Amino acid sequence: MVNMAVILCGIAMPNPVIAASGTFGFGEDFARLYDINCLGSFSMKGTTLSAREGNPTPRIAECASGMLNAVGLQNPGIDKVISEELPKIGEFYHRPVMANVSGFSVDEYAEICRRLDGQAQVGWIELNISCPNVHGGGLAFGTSPHSAAQVTRAARRATVKPLIVKLSPNVTDIVEVARACEAEGADGLSLINTLLGMRLDLKTRRPVLRNITGGLSGPAVFPVALRMIYQVYQGVRVPLVGIGGISSAKDVLEMMLAGATAVQVGSANLVNPYACRDIIKALPDAMADYGIKNLNDLIGGAH
Amino acid sequence: MVNMAVILCGIAMPNPVIAASGTFGFGEDFARLYDINCLGSFSMKGTTLSAREGNPTPRIAECASGMLNAVGLQNPGIDKVISEELPKIGEFYHRPVMANVSGFSVDEYAEICRRLDGQAQVGWIELNISCPNVHGGGLAFGTSPHSAAQVTRAARRATVKPLIVKLSPNVTDIVEVARACEAEGADGLSLINTLLGMRLDLKTRRPVLRNITGGLSGPAVFPVALRMIYQVYQGVRVPLVGIGGISSAKDVLEMMLAGATAVQVGSANLVNPYACRDIIKALPDAMADYGIKNLNDLIGGAH
Amino acid sequence: MKQCVYLIEENEQIAQNTYRIVFSGDTSAFTAPGQFLNLEVSGLYLRRPFSVCEWEKGHVSIVYKVVGAGTQKMSTFKRGREVDVLTGLGKGFDTENSGPRPLLIGGGAGVPPLMMLCKMLLAQKKQPTVAVGFGSAGEAFFQDAFRNLGVPVSIATMDGSLGAKGMVLDACRMDACTYFYACGPIAMLKAVCAASCSDGQVSLEERMGCGFGACMGCTVITQRGPKRVCTEGPVFDKGELVW
Amino acid sequence: MKQCVYLIEENEQIAQNTYRIVFSGDTSAFTAPGQFLNLEVSGLYLRRPFSVCEWEKGHVSIVYKVVGAGTQKMSTFKRGREVDVLTGLGKGFDTENSGPRPLLIGGGAGVPPLMMLCKMLLAQKKQPTVAVGFGSAGEAFFQDAFRNLGVPVSIATMDGSLGAKGMVLDACRMDACTYFYACGPIAMLKAVCAASCSDGQVSLEERMGCGFGACMGCTVITQRGPKRVCTEGPVFDKGELVW
Ligand SMILES: Cc1cc2nc3c(=O)[nH]c(=O)nc-3n(C[C@H](O)[C@H](O)[C@H](O)COP(=O)(O)OP(=O)(O)OC[C@H]3O[C@@H](n4cnc5c(N)ncnc54)[C@H](O)[C@@H]3O)c2cc1C
Ligand SMILES: Cc1cc2nc3c(=O)[nH]c(=O)nc-3n(C[C@H](O)[C@H](O)[C@H](O)COP(=O)(O)OP(=O)(O)OC[C@H]3O[C@@H](n4cnc5c(N)ncnc54)[C@H](O)[C@@H]3O)c2cc1C
Ligand SMILES: Cc1cc2nc3c(=O)[nH]c(=O)nc-3n(C[C@H](O)[C@H](O)[C@H](O)COP(=O)(O)O)c2cc1C
Ligand SMILES: Cc1cc2nc3c(=O)[nH]c(=O)nc-3n(C[C@H](O)[C@H](O)[C@H](O)COP(=O)(O)O)c2cc1C
Ligand code: FES
Ligand code: FES
């Protein structure tokens, strides 16, 4: 018997596999396909203070071993998530979920955290700092240690729940940003969000995405994500959630070896609706193949 | 009849396809396979002032739709390149080549440029600024606009040849770096160099590469490269060479539409030794498919 | 929705750049014409969505036009090949409200789902009329198949090589029908809605990440807020649409 | 070097996790035992290098061990499948200097290229001896094939299930030979060179980007500077190596 259970920021999980934000909705569509209580957890669709319709379509473009998305945070807003989605989730999922939140100002982040603070089913709050800072010239919060720290500090004051900051890979030095978040009280870090990319349509001679650029995800980004987990592991002490291109049990092991305590599976859910379940099912055999009895022994083992 | 000829920094090329540095050696191995005079040009293996043995092996790791390399600039040094490689090249290649140069200090860059300045067959000098700056704390020159500008300024003073600065994608704001190089007299910019990545070996629980991290190239990086060409095109006036993941004639067209005047094909040469020739052969039909008569009309057409 | 492995029974060219695949496999997830399936094409990351043309227990067909890398690869698929598909996706056409004389309007790759719809309407003793438009005569398909069902068919081609010259709207009268069903390019759908005097339904296309509701990639803004083409659609009531 | 399309004639398991493929196709680029080919495995980015086991005009075989994604996929390749290969790569073994009594030493997946080498040495009227090592009896192959050539064969297995228990060196004497040829894990090659009293050649493995000299991915530092395993190797003289 192998041990797959891990503890992420004080919360026990049956296994390290979390469905990534934006690729699992609020869980409902997947709960109709399989019993999602087999998951380590899932991160809800990125939620903002007010409802958002998101970007105009096309929002999706295909790439080699990956895809671009420019969904633009379409979501019903924090109040509806609390009044409608969380109660629904309670019916089919019996563990803590991760609430992925975004804001366009520091105050918005803080306010959403405050409203989530009392929600029993919310285990962790995951701050998506890849959003443009409307008060800071439109650059994403996550692209500077300073603004990343500001958001973390404000969120920290607004909630006692474990706070995970989700880092953007579109930076020169991700360790610097990671350290700034840790210093302001982040309990954990998740990385990576998508890499900024684009595709053009040769027929129309215009960008495929109406938003022009979009976020690259899928197996194509795995080596970049792995490198960043490895680097950040050496720079901070808080636990890490490895995200980016994971689509097999072996990918999970590799990411944990680099330093991740848990992982998120994103795009893989879109091309294979059973991806998370399949990966979790395959984990014990993959562990056995490499002589791993306890996943916790693996975390950061490559350093 | 379609027109494929383009002019890059004042030098005419029969077509925009240049073999990328580090994937084409000094041309010899390929000249044995096909007449490489069909190329737009080729960029020679990255050359440093002194000979270098490069990094210990393994230097190569496989990724989804791409690969990592950590060759570490193995090369015979500038003097041998001038005394041995360039004369050999003259026997099988009758157009200007691109000299890709690297240094570990600003002075080294300048000195190599000075030595290349009189070499008739060298058309362009391509400054690879992804090298660690030994006098600047080991960070790559290309990761800050300031050090990128320093290198460009010194090189500019050392040569009258067209100077192309090759940008690193591992930065928060590539346009800022591009502008700094343009301001110091770069005649053109080529991008992207490789994305920093890594892989682990689950059997040994160690990095696959002895160097730990390596550079990601291949189709996986194409959307990131395309996005960067598109952004830089909006920020500078000098011509751009699009690099990253190109493996088909359609990729060439997409990259030019984003703003590239010419392109480089790298990793594709490694998995298909005839890649450059095949792409050039396929260009006229691909142009016809999209109603393109003259490639020059395409450059930056997506803006 | 159901994930299935389908076996290719046939993959034949039926018009210029246009192919028809007949699969065998579990069709239990399909409930209405206008639903679609999402097909894995090995070597490409995203699945490709195609409307179901016809299905019966154990068999289902699609008709597709070669427009890019995926459909190009599909055109080389041989009989006997197995493919991974998500089946029974989306909400299809509603045959209840059609009235006695519905008009079915299809443009190019939008024609296939009208076949099953037409047969179901006939089975319900309704009198459908069909109007189809193509680029040219070489690209036309199914006109005889509809006629063989005893259904009046009008045709338009852009170059006038078959039927009326122009768009499908130039070849049909929208004032005689009790309801309409339309599938085809967005410009055609807009024109049809604008010209219609009856209620009707249109089937939309959008680039899709998942095809089953998870990614919000395919959202269209409707009178009742943002809706997913893959889940609340692809078929929408004329009155829901904002354009 | 020559790029070719090879047809798989056979792909049979010959030992635990070990398979042998026989291809038909153009073998004109092969000139010496110890050369290799670089095989495209669809869906994977890099080609996979394998030493040629034997070749004759129009036919060539490789023997491979399943160790990862590529060899796993290869083990499912069916007869009749076409694969893209770069052929005639590298510099093979030199049979000139062998003297009358060369010793051929192979470990695991290093054994295959010794087959062709052995046959060529026999054709040159030399008296080769073979020593092979495997993990266990189940993984062993070719011991009988060598014996059928009339060549003395000694075997070692790590678990002692066949032949001597231990490494291949434990099963052979290096002092009786005029020359040696070795192919196998790096630890074995080092031990062989250290134990040898004669000259010899070893075949090295390195992760490869291209396999034909373009990328400098496979460099090994030798007495005469950095050399590419794929081009100046994979076979090196004992005296060239630095370790
Ligand atoms: C619900 C639905 C039903 C459809 N039914 C049919 C049908 O019955 N017959 C038919 O021929 N076509 C149909 N299409 C369009 C079909 O999905 C595309 O033609 C196909 O995906 C193109 O793939 P490609 O790889 O050849 O093109 P590429 O352009 O290489 O594809 C690149 C990406 O863009 C997407 N894409 C390209 N064109 C479209 C499009 N028109 N709609 C949605 N995504 C697109 C692809 O799925 C892929 O992700 C339908 C689309 C949708 C959304
Ligand atoms: C010149 C040469 C000759 C070889 N001859 C044989 C042979 O005759 N029989 C045989 O069984 N094996 C041979 N090998 C080793 C064989 O190439 C690897 O076992 C194979 O590439 C593994 O691929 P994989 O996808 O199964 O493994 P993975 O580990 O999934 O491969 C990942 C990457 O690492 C590379 N890699 C992994 N192991 C090796 C290795 N040992 N050497 C080089 N690259 C490796 C792969 O090529 C691929 O790029 C030879 C290697 C070289 C360099
Ligand atoms: C369609 C889509 C929507 C996404 N939406 C969000 C989001 O709302 N919030 C967020 O933090 N990340 C979002 N992401 C990023 C993913 O959570 C994940 O970080 C990224 O896709 C990399 O993982 P992957 O390669 O496994 O997909 C989204 C990704 C995709 C593909
Ligand atoms: C094996 C290898 C060696 C490389 N060496 C160099 C080099 O010496 N100098 C340089 O500027 N870029 C070097 N590069 C980067 C390529 O020139 C190119 O920028 C990069 O690979 C992206 O293009 P691609 O995706 O087409 O390979 C190297 C790339 C590879 C794969
Ligand atoms: S395609 Fe993913 S929600 Fe519709
Ligand atoms: S593998 Fe590329 S030079 Fe040897």
Coordinates of N, CA and C in Angstrom, one line a residue, chain A residues 84-176:
Chain A
E84 N -25.1 30.8 -4.6 CA -25.6 29.7 -5.5 C -24.7 28.6 -5.7
E85 N -23.4 28.9 -6.0 CA -22.5 27.8 -6.4 C -22.0 27.0 -5.2
L86 N -21.6 27.7 -4.1 CA -21.1 26.9 -3.0 C -22.2 26.0 -2.4
P87 N -23.4 26.4 -2.2 CA -24.4 25.5 -1.7 C -24.6 24.2 -2.7
K88 N -24.6 24.5 -4.0 CA -24.7 23.4 -4.9 C -23.5 22.5 -4.8
I89 N -22.3 23.0 -4.7 CA -21.1 22.2 -4.5 C -21.2 21.3 -3.3
G90 N -21.8 21.9 -2.2 CA -22.0 21.1 -1.0 C -22.7 19.8 -1.2
E91 N -23.5 19.8 -2.2 CA -24.3 18.6 -2.5 C -23.5 17.4 -3.1
F92 N -22.5 17.8 -3.9 CA -21.8 16.7 -4.5 C -20.3 16.6 -4.1
Y93 N -19.8 17.5 -3.4 CA -18.4 17.5 -3.0 C -18.3 17.7 -1.5
H94 N -17.6 16.8 -0.8 CA -17.7 16.9 0.7 C -16.4 17.3 1.3
R95 N -15.5 17.9 0.6 CA -14.2 18.3 1.1 C -14.0 19.8 0.9
P96 N -12.9 20.4 1.5 CA -12.7 21.8 1.2 C -12.4 22.0 -0.3
V97 N -12.9 23.1 -0.8 CA -12.5 23.5 -2.2 C -11.6 24.7 -2.1
M98 N -11.0 25.0 -3.2 CA -10.1 26.2 -3.3 C -10.9 27.3 -4.0
A99 N -10.9 28.5 -3.4 CA -11.6 29.6 -4.1 C -10.5 30.4 -4.8
N100 N -10.6 30.5 -6.1 CA -9.7 31.3 -6.9 C -10.3 32.6 -7.2
V101 N -9.5 33.7 -6.7 CA -10.1 35.0 -6.8 C -9.2 36.0 -7.5
S102 N -9.9 37.0 -8.1 CA -9.2 38.0 -8.9 C -9.8 39.3 -8.6
G103 N -8.9 40.4 -8.8 CA -9.4 41.7 -8.6 C -8.7 42.7 -9.5
F104 N -9.3 43.8 -9.7 CA -8.6 44.8 -10.5 C -8.1 45.9 -9.7
S105 N -8.2 45.8 -8.4 CA -7.5 46.7 -7.5 C -7.2 45.9 -6.2
V106 N -6.4 46.4 -5.4 CA -6.0 45.8 -4.1 C -7.2 45.6 -3.3
D107 N -8.1 46.7 -3.2 CA -9.3 46.6 -2.4 C -10.2 45.5 -2.8
E108 N -10.3 45.3 -4.1 CA -11.2 44.3 -4.6 C -10.8 42.9 -4.1
Y109 N -9.5 42.6 -4.2 CA -9.0 41.4 -3.7 C -9.3 41.2 -2.2
A110 N -9.1 42.3 -1.4 CA -9.4 42.2 0.0 C -10.8 42.0 0.3
E111 N -11.7 42.6 -0.5 CA -13.1 42.5 -0.2 C -13.6 41.1 -0.5
I112 N -13.1 40.5 -1.6 CA -13.6 39.1 -2.0 C -13.1 38.2 -0.9
C113 N -11.9 38.4 -0.4 CA -11.4 37.5 0.7 C -12.2 37.6 1.9
R114 N -12.6 38.8 2.2 CA -13.4 39.1 3.4 C -14.8 38.3 3.3
R115 N -15.4 38.4 2.1 CA -16.7 37.7 1.9 C -16.5 36.2 1.9
L116 N -15.4 35.7 1.5 CA -15.2 34.2 1.5 C -14.8 33.7 2.9
D117 N -14.3 34.6 3.8 CA -13.7 34.2 5.0 C -14.6 33.3 5.8
G118 N -15.9 33.5 5.8 CA -16.8 32.7 6.6 C -17.4 31.5 6.0
Q119 N -17.0 31.2 4.7 CA -17.6 30.1 4.0 C -16.9 28.8 4.4
A120 N -17.7 27.9 5.0 CA -17.1 26.7 5.6 C -16.5 25.8 4.5
Q121 N -17.1 25.7 3.3 CA -16.5 24.8 2.4 C -15.2 25.3 1.7
V122 N -15.0 26.6 1.8 CA -13.8 27.1 1.2 C -12.6 26.7 2.1
G123 N -11.7 25.9 1.6 CA -10.5 25.5 2.4 C -9.4 26.6 2.2
W124 N -9.0 26.8 1.0 CA -7.9 27.7 0.7 C -8.5 28.8 -0.1
I125 N -7.9 30.0 -0.1 CA -8.2 31.1 -1.0 C -6.9 31.2 -1.9
E126 N -7.1 31.1 -3.2 CA -6.0 31.2 -4.2 C -6.1 32.5 -4.9
L127 N -5.1 33.4 -4.7 CA -5.2 34.7 -5.3 C -4.5 34.6 -6.6
N128 N -5.3 34.9 -7.6 CA -4.8 34.9 -9.0 C -4.3 36.4 -9.3
I129 N -3.0 36.5 -9.3 CA -2.5 37.9 -9.4 C -2.0 38.2 -10.8
S130 N -2.5 37.4 -11.8 CA -2.2 37.7 -13.2 C -3.2 38.7 -13.8
C131 N -4.0 39.3 -13.0 CA -5.0 40.3 -13.5 C -4.3 41.7 -13.6
P132 N -4.8 42.4 -14.6 CA -4.3 43.8 -14.8 C -4.7 44.7 -13.6
N133 N -3.8 45.5 -13.2 CA -4.0 46.4 -12.1 C -4.5 47.7 -12.6
V134 N -5.8 48.0 -12.5 CA -6.3 49.2 -13.2 C -5.8 50.5 -12.5
H135 N -5.4 50.4 -11.3 CA -4.8 51.6 -10.7 C -3.3 51.7 -10.9
G136 N -2.7 50.6 -11.4 CA -1.3 50.6 -11.5 C -0.8 50.6 -13.0
G137 N -1.6 51.2 -13.9 CA -1.2 51.3 -15.3 C -1.5 50.1 -16.1
G138 N -2.3 49.2 -15.6 CA -2.8 48.1 -16.4 C -1.9 46.9 -16.4
L139 N -0.7 47.0 -15.8 CA 0.2 45.8 -15.7 C -0.4 44.8 -14.7
A140 N -0.1 43.6 -15.0 CA -0.6 42.5 -14.1 C 0.0 42.7 -12.7
F141 N -0.7 42.5 -11.6 CA -0.2 42.5 -10.3 C 1.0 41.6 -10.1
G142 N 0.9 40.4 -10.8 CA 1.9 39.4 -10.6 C 3.2 39.7 -11.3
T143 N 3.3 40.8 -12.0 CA 4.6 41.0 -12.8 C 5.5 41.9 -12.0
S144 N 5.2 42.3 -10.8 CA 6.1 43.0 -10.0 C 6.1 42.6 -8.5
P145 N 7.2 42.4 -7.9 CA 7.2 41.9 -6.5 C 6.4 42.9 -5.6
H146 N 6.5 44.2 -6.0 CA 5.8 45.2 -5.1 C 4.3 45.1 -5.2
S147 N 3.7 45.0 -6.4 CA 2.3 44.9 -6.4 C 1.8 43.6 -5.9
A148 N 2.6 42.5 -6.2 CA 2.2 41.2 -5.7 C 2.2 41.2 -4.2
A149 N 3.1 41.9 -3.6 CA 3.2 42.0 -2.1 C 2.0 42.8 -1.6
Q150 N 1.6 43.9 -2.3 CA 0.5 44.7 -1.8 C -0.8 43.9 -1.8
V151 N -1.1 43.1 -2.8 CA -2.3 42.3 -2.9 C -2.2 41.2 -1.8
T152 N -1.1 40.6 -1.6 CA -1.0 39.6 -0.6 C -1.3 40.2 0.8
R153 N -0.7 41.3 1.1 CA -0.8 41.9 2.4 C -2.3 42.2 2.7
A154 N -3.0 42.8 1.7 CA -4.4 43.2 1.9 C -5.2 42.0 2.1
A155 N -5.0 40.9 1.3 CA -5.7 39.7 1.4 C -5.5 39.0 2.8
R156 N -4.2 39.1 3.2 CA -3.9 38.5 4.5 C -4.7 39.1 5.6
R157 N -4.9 40.4 5.6 CA -5.6 41.0 6.6 C -7.1 40.7 6.6
A158 N -7.6 40.2 5.4 CA -9.0 40.1 5.2 C -9.5 38.7 5.5
T159 N -8.6 37.7 5.7 CA -9.0 36.4 5.9 C -8.1 35.6 6.8
V160 N -8.6 34.6 7.5 CA -7.8 33.7 8.3 C -7.6 32.4 7.6
K161 N -8.2 32.3 6.5 CA -8.1 31.0 5.7 C -6.7 30.9 5.1
P162 N -6.2 29.7 4.9 CA -4.9 29.5 4.2 C -5.0 30.3 2.9
L163 N -3.9 31.1 2.7 CA -3.9 31.9 1.5 C -2.8 31.5 0.6
I164 N -3.2 31.1 -0.7 CA -2.2 30.6 -1.7 C -2.1 31.7 -2.8
V165 N -1.0 32.2 -3.0 CA -0.9 33.2 -4.1 C -0.4 32.4 -5.4
K166 N -1.2 32.7 -6.5 CA -0.9 32.0 -7.7 C -0.1 32.9 -8.6
L167 N 1.1 32.5 -8.9 CA 2.1 33.3 -9.6 C 2.0 33.3 -11.1
S168 N 2.4 34.4 -11.7 CA 2.4 34.4 -13.2 C 3.9 34.1 -13.6
P169 N 4.0 33.3 -14.7 CA 5.3 32.9 -15.2 C 5.9 34.0 -16.1
N170 N 5.2 35.0 -16.4 CA 5.6 36.0 -17.4 C 6.5 37.1 -16.7
V171 N 7.5 36.6 -16.0 CA 8.4 37.5 -15.3 C 9.9 37.1 -15.5
T172 N 10.7 38.1 -15.2 CA 12.2 37.8 -15.3 C 12.6 36.9 -14.2
D173 N 12.1 37.2 -13.0 CA 12.6 36.5 -11.8 C 11.4 36.1 -10.9
I174 N 11.0 34.9 -11.1 CA 9.8 34.5 -10.3 C 10.1 34.3 -8.8
V175 N 11.3 34.1 -8.5 CA 11.7 33.8 -7.1 C 11.5 35.1 -6.3
E176 N 11.8 36.2 -6.9 CA 11.7 37.5 -6.3 C 10.2 37.8 -5.9

